[in-house]
Tab-separated table of C-alpha atoms in Angstrom:
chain	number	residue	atom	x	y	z
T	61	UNK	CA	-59.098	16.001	-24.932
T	62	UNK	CA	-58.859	14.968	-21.124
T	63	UNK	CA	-57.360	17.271	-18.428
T	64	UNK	CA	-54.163	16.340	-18.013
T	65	UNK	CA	-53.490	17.182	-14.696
T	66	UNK	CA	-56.468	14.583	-13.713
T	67	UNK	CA	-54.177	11.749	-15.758
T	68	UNK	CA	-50.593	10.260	-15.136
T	69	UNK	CA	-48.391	8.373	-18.300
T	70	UNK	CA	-46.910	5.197	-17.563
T	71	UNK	CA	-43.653	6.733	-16.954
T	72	UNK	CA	-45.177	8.972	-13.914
T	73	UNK	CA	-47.097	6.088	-12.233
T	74	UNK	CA	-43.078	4.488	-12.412
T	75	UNK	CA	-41.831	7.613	-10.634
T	76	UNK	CA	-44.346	6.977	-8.022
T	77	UNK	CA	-42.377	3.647	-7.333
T	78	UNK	CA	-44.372	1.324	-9.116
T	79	UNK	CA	-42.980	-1.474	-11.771
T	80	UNK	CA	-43.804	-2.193	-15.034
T	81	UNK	CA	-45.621	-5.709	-13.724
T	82	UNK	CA	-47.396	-3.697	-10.996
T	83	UNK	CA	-48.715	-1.401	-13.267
T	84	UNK	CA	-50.198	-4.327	-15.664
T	85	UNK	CA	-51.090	-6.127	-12.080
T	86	UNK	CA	-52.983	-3.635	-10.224
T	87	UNK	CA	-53.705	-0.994	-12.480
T	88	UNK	CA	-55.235	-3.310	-15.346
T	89	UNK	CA	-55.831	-1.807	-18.589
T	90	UNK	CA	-55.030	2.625	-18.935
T	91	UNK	CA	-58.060	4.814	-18.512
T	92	UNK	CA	-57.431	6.939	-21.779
T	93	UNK	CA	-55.849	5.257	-24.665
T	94	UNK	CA	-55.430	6.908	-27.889
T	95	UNK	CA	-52.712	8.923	-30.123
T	96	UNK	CA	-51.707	12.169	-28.387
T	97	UNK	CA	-53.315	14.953	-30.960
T	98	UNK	CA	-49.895	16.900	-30.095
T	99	UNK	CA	-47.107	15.280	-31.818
T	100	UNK	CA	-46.661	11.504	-33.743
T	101	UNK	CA	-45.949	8.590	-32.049
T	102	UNK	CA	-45.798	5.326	-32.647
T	103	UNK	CA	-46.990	3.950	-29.506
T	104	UNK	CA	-50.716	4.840	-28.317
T	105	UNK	CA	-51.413	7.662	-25.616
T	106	UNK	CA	-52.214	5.403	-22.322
T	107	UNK	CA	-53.316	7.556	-19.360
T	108	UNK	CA	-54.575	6.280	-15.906
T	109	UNK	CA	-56.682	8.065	-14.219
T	110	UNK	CA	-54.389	9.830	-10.713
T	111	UNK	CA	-57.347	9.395	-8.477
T	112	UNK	CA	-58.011	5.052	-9.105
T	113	UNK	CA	-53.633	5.169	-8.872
T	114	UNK	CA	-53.921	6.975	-5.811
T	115	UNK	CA	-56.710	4.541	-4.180
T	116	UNK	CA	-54.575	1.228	-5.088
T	117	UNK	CA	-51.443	2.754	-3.887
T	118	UNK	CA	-53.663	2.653	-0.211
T	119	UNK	CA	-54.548	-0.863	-0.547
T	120	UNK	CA	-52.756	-3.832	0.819
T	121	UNK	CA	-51.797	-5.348	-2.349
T	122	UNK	CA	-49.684	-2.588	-3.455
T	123	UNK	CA	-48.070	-2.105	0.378
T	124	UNK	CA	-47.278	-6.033	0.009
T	125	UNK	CA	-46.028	-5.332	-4.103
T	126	UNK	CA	-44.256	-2.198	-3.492
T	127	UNK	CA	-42.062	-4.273	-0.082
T	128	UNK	CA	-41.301	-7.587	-2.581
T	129	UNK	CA	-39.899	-4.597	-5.488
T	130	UNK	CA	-37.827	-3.060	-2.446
T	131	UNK	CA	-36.313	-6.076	-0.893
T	132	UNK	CA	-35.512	-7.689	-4.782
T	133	UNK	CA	-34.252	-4.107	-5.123
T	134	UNK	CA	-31.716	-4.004	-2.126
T	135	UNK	CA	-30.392	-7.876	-2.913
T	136	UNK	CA	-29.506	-7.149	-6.689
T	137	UNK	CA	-27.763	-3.558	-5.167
T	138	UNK	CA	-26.020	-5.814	-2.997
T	139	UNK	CA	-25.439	-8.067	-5.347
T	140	UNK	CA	-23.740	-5.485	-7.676
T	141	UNK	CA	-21.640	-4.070	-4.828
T	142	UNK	CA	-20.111	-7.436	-4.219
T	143	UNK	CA	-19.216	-8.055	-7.580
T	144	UNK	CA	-17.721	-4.666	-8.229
T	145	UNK	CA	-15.912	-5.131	-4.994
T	146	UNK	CA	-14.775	-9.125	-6.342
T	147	UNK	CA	-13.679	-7.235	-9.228
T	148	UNK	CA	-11.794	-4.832	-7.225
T	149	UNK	CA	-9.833	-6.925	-5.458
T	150	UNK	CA	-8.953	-9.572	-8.526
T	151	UNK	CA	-7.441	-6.433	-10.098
T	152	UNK	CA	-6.058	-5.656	-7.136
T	153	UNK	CA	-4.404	-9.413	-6.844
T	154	UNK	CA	-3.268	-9.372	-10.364
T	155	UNK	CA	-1.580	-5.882	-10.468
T	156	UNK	CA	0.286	-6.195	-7.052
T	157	UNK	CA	3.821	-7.113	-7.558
T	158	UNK	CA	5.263	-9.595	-5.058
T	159	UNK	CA	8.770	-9.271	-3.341
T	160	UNK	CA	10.064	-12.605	-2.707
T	161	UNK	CA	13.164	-12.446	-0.111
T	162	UNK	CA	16.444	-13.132	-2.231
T	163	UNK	CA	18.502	-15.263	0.099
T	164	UNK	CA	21.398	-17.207	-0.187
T	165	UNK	CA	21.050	-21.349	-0.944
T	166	UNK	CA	22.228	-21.810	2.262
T	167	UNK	CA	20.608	-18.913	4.292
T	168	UNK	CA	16.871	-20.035	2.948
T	169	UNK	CA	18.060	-23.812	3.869
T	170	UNK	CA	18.143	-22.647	7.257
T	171	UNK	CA	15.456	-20.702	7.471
T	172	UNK	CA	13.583	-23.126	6.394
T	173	UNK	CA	14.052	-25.916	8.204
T	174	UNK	CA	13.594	-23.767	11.190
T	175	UNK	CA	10.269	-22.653	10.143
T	176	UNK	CA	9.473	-26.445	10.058
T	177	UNK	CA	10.558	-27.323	13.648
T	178	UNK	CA	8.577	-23.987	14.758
T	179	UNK	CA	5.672	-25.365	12.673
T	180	UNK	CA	6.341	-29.031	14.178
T	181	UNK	CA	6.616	-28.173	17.366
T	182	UNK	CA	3.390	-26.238	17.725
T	183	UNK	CA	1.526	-28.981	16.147
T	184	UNK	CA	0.732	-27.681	12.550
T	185	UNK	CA	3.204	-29.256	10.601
T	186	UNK	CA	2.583	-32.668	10.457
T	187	UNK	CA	5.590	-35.098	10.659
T	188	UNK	CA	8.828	-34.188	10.918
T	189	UNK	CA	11.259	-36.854	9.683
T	190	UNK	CA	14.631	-36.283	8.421
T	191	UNK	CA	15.474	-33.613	5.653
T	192	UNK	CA	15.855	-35.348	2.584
T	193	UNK	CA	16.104	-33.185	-0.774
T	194	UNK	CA	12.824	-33.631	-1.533
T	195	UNK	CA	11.265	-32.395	1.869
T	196	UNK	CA	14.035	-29.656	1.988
T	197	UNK	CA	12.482	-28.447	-1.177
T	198	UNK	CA	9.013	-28.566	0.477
T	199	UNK	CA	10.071	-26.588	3.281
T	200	UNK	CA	11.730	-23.733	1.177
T	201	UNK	CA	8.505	-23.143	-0.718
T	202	UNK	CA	6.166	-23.693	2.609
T	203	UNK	CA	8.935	-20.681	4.041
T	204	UNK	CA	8.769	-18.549	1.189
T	205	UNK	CA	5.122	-18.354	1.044
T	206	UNK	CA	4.811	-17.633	4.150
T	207	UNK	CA	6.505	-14.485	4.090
T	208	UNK	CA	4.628	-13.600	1.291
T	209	UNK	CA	1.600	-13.659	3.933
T	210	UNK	CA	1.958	-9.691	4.374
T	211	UNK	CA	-0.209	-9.918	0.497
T	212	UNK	CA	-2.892	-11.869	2.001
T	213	UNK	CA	-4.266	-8.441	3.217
T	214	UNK	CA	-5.598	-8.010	-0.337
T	215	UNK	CA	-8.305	-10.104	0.216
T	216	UNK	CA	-10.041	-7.557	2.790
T	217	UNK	CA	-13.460	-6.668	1.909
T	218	UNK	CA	-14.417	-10.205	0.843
T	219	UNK	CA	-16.669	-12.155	2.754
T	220	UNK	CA	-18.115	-15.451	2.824
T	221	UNK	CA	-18.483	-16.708	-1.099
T	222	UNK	CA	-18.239	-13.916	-2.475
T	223	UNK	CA	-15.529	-14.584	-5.218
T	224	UNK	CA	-13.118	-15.625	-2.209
T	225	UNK	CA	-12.041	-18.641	-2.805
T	226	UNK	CA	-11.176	-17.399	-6.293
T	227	UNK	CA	-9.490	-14.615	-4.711
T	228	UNK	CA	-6.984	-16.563	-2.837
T	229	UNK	CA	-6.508	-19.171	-5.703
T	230	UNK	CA	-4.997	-16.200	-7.714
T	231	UNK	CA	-3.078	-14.926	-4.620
T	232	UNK	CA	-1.796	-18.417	-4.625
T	233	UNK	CA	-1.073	-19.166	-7.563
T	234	UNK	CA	0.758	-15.617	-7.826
T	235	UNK	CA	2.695	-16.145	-4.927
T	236	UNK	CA	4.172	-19.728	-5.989
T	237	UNK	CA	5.176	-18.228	-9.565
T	238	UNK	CA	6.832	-15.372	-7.911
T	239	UNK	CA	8.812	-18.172	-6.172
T	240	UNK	CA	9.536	-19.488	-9.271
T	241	UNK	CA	10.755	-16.929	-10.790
T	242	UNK	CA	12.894	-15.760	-7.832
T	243	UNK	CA	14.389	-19.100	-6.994
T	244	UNK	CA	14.257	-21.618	-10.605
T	245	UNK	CA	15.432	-24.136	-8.532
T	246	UNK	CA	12.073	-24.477	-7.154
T	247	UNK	CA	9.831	-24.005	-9.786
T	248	UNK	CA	9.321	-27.911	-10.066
T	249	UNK	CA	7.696	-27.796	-6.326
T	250	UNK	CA	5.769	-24.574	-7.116
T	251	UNK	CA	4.103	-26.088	-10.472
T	252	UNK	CA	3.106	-29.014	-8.012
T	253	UNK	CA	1.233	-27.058	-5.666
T	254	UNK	CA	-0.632	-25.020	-8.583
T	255	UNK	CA	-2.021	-28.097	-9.999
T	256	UNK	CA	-2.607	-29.296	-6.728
T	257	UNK	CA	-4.760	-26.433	-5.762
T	258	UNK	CA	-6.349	-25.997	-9.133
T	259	UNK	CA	-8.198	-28.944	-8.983
């Protein structure tokens, strides 16, 4: 039998940091290939020789194999730690409960309409016009959402693509069904705006 301390198993060339491709890439066929005399396998004994590992881990092509397996490496860890973090914060929409101000008819009226002329007046709001029901009912919901803005802190730790837009269509979509369910009255204009923005 050979000396074993002159041979390394597949497994020990991977604990040097070499793949599975690399191995069949650069190393070629193993050295030693046989059943191991010790105990019964089903796969064959393959041994490469430590000395020819040692020489292609000097040569360019493993420097330039080893870099591509590190950089693939870091972008699927990244990739993972997004996604666990998307997760994260999904649950974390999901679970949150939402406290929708309980005002009086009148009260959120009010409030309302003043948030509109605030909004109007600094530009952002569009055109004003008179208050008919059907803008009144507009306003309420525009209000009440916007209160709910404290929630919209939920979505920290998500950047660019990364499952935000889906983040803030649940937030959404949560806030305008805790509006619904706080104030039936509007339920009609939350619906709208959920099939609005699920489009």
């Amino acid at each position: 039998m050979t000396d074993r301390w002159l041979y390394v198993a597949p497994a020990g060339v991977r604990r040097r940091g070499w793949s599975d491709a690399m191995i069949r890439e650069l190393l070629g066929l193993p050295d030693v290939q046989g059943r191991d005399p010790r105990r019964y396998a089903l796969t064959p004994l393959r041994l490469y020789l430590l000395a020819r590992v040692e020489a292609v881990e000097r040569t360019p092509e493993f420097a330039a194999a080893s870099s591509s397996l590190a950089e693939r490496g870091r972008s699927t860890a990244v990739g993972v730690l997004a996604e666990g973090r998307r997760a994260a914060v999904l649950a974390a929409i999901r679970a949150e409960p939402l406290l929708v101000p309980r005002l009086p008819a009148a009260e959120l009226e009010r409030r309302a309409a003043r948030h509109r002329r605030l909004l109007t007046a600094r530009g952002a709001g569009g055109g004003g016009g008179g208050a008919s029901p059907g803008s009144l009912v507009r306003w309420q919901v525009g209000y009440l959402r916007q209160t709910l803005a404290r929630y919209e802190t939920l979505l920290d730790g998500l950047y660019g693509d990364t499952g935000r837009r889906e983040a803030e269509r649940l937030l959404r979509r949560r806030q305008y069904e805790a509006i619904a369910a706080a104030y039936p009255a509007l339920a009609p204009e939350c619906a709208r705006r959920i099939a609005l923005e699920s489009r």
